[in-house]
XYZ file of C-alpha atoms in Angstrom:
197
model
C 187.021 -74.664 77.314
C 187.962 -72.194 80.203
C 191.280 -70.569 80.713
C 192.291 -69.571 83.815
C 195.790 -68.075 84.673
C 197.797 -68.484 87.965
C 200.292 -65.484 88.588
C 202.389 -65.971 91.511
C 205.946 -65.538 93.465
C 207.456 -68.039 95.466
C 210.541 -67.656 97.613
C 210.343 -70.912 99.849
C 208.440 -73.232 97.867
C 204.698 -72.744 100.272
C 203.438 -70.518 97.334
C 204.511 -72.888 94.636
C 201.991 -75.477 96.727
C 199.176 -72.865 96.945
C 199.680 -72.565 93.235
C 200.000 -76.857 92.102
C 197.169 -76.797 94.544
C 195.114 -74.361 93.032
C 195.717 -75.735 89.575
C 194.584 -79.068 90.660
C 191.315 -77.612 91.736
C 191.318 -75.921 88.735
C 191.473 -79.057 86.406
C 188.618 -80.558 88.097
C 186.371 -78.038 86.525
C 185.390 -79.919 82.786
C 186.641 -77.939 80.039
C 188.883 -75.906 82.402
C 192.637 -75.519 81.928
C 195.281 -73.620 84.456
C 198.442 -71.932 83.818
C 201.054 -71.950 85.954
C 202.917 -69.031 85.704
C 205.816 -68.037 88.129
C 207.205 -65.092 88.285
C 211.744 -65.362 88.166
C 213.475 -62.979 88.835
C 215.392 -62.787 85.533
C 212.306 -61.251 84.571
C 212.636 -58.191 86.691
C 215.438 -55.466 85.256
C 216.257 -52.523 86.942
C 213.141 -53.132 89.395
C 211.037 -53.659 86.330
C 209.161 -56.869 85.360
C 209.402 -57.229 81.196
C 207.314 -59.915 79.820
C 204.918 -58.801 77.139
C 204.411 -62.255 75.797
C 202.645 -62.674 79.274
C 200.724 -59.748 78.839
C 199.477 -60.543 75.829
C 198.448 -64.219 76.842
C 196.081 -62.577 80.092
C 194.143 -60.299 77.774
C 192.953 -63.919 76.310
C 192.714 -65.213 80.200
C 189.124 -66.302 81.355
C 190.546 -65.869 84.825
C 193.596 -64.435 86.425
C 194.072 -66.147 90.173
C 197.120 -64.076 91.665
C 199.382 -65.458 94.704
C 201.886 -64.579 96.405
C 203.650 -64.805 100.653
C 203.413 -61.890 102.549
C 206.277 -60.256 103.413
C 206.019 -57.465 105.970
C 202.158 -57.102 105.912
C 202.234 -56.985 101.871
C 202.747 -58.600 98.783
C 206.551 -59.612 98.062
C 208.858 -56.829 96.344
C 208.978 -59.668 92.774
C 205.059 -59.880 92.893
C 204.586 -55.911 93.204
C 207.226 -55.554 90.454
C 204.484 -57.971 87.869
C 201.793 -55.991 89.114
C 203.351 -52.231 88.756
C 204.141 -53.893 85.329
C 200.379 -54.500 84.711
C 199.978 -50.272 84.823
C 200.807 -50.649 80.856
C 197.502 -51.950 79.879
C 195.908 -50.835 82.085
C 194.698 -47.821 80.166
C 193.438 -50.099 77.192
C 191.432 -51.964 80.611
C 193.166 -55.669 78.695
C 191.510 -57.324 81.937
C 188.306 -55.705 82.658
C 184.979 -58.059 83.723
C 187.902 -61.064 83.961
C 187.479 -62.504 86.803
C 190.225 -62.173 89.905
C 191.099 -64.204 92.980
C 194.640 -64.426 95.268
C 195.970 -66.528 98.124
C 198.895 -65.751 100.355
C 200.900 -67.522 103.315
C 202.663 -66.325 105.816
C 204.894 -67.468 109.159
C 202.160 -66.630 111.954
C 198.814 -67.225 111.805
C 197.951 -63.390 111.035
C 201.300 -61.658 109.912
C 198.588 -59.486 107.594
C 197.807 -61.715 105.336
C 194.709 -60.198 104.790
C 196.266 -56.736 103.322
C 198.162 -58.953 101.147
C 194.856 -60.045 100.073
C 193.349 -56.513 100.334
C 196.225 -55.261 97.704
C 195.688 -58.177 94.868
C 192.167 -56.898 95.864
C 192.956 -53.456 94.846
C 194.611 -54.020 91.952
C 191.531 -56.660 90.813
C 189.563 -53.477 90.888
C 192.519 -50.716 89.543
C 191.611 -53.526 85.900
C 188.278 -53.858 86.360
C 188.018 -57.230 86.899
C 185.309 -59.032 89.225
C 187.021 -60.527 92.370
C 186.319 -63.814 93.395
C 186.312 -64.743 97.417
C 185.861 -66.968 99.523
C 181.852 -69.043 99.263
C 182.537 -70.698 102.960
C 182.047 -69.680 106.467
C 184.616 -70.327 109.206
C 184.746 -73.668 108.174
C 181.269 -74.055 110.202
C 179.398 -77.088 108.204
C 182.732 -77.920 106.664
C 185.899 -78.509 109.287
C 188.738 -80.109 105.749
C 188.233 -75.995 104.701
C 188.952 -71.823 105.697
C 190.389 -73.228 109.158
C 191.661 -69.686 109.650
C 188.458 -67.646 108.270
C 189.818 -65.084 106.233
C 186.848 -64.680 102.807
C 188.842 -61.932 101.045
C 190.942 -64.687 99.340
C 192.746 -67.985 100.461
C 195.521 -67.534 103.306
C 198.105 -70.201 104.612
C 199.782 -70.303 107.661
C 203.291 -72.554 106.735
C 205.730 -72.383 110.006
C 207.945 -74.520 108.761
C 207.699 -74.666 105.121
C 205.014 -77.092 104.813
C 201.309 -75.339 104.120
C 198.857 -77.176 105.787
C 196.340 -79.826 104.599
C 193.703 -77.356 104.856
C 195.263 -74.105 103.854
C 195.967 -76.815 100.845
C 192.237 -77.919 100.528
C 190.810 -74.652 100.682
C 192.551 -72.627 98.152
C 192.449 -76.413 95.692
C 188.146 -75.093 96.619
C 188.747 -71.593 95.740
C 190.239 -72.235 92.127
C 187.388 -75.048 91.487
C 185.342 -71.657 92.526
C 187.423 -69.507 90.030
C 186.930 -71.968 87.197
C 183.233 -72.488 87.623
C 182.370 -69.266 87.366
C 184.327 -68.236 84.746
C 182.787 -71.208 82.789
C 179.228 -69.304 83.182
C 180.925 -66.573 82.468
C 181.658 -67.994 78.932
C 178.620 -68.914 78.225
C 177.227 -66.263 79.233
C 179.009 -63.878 76.672
C 178.482 -66.910 73.771
C 175.245 -66.717 74.584
C 174.765 -62.355 74.494
C 176.808 -63.051 71.226
C 174.233 -65.014 69.706
C 171.389 -63.523 70.174
C 172.598 -60.302 69.416
C 173.877 -61.496 65.505
């Protein structure tokens, strides 16, 4: 079983739509299981995110996908509270060598969603994770995905509260890709352990 967590914050429901589509993509891969974790305000006390059980679960996941809307050119404060709280696990590097990926959504075609994805990449690198970006060019061969031409991760445009179908297809593809690569990583680890013993 390949375990992929999707940790995300959604205010208007658009990031939730992306998270659900990402989970559907993960489920397309045999033996892969997606766990959705929506960040809720009640988990943030005095500006600090608290959920020790989540961090224990993430330490055992094979991959973590981060999701947040883009607010004022970066991740939502609620997601940032989670990211800041992850620093308590940073020294132990519990996420080292896990796969990471991310998605975001904005109300305009380019409201600095790339800056948000860069923030997610930086978070992953701080933890020693391996970032998975997109693997298709700007809709050259398949016009149904990656209409915005973003390679860092999945970016969506939802000006009226509904995510565009092509953006949902793109994040579904990303989820499937992460699950497939995570499964390959699990097999490689098992083979290495068998060789060592």
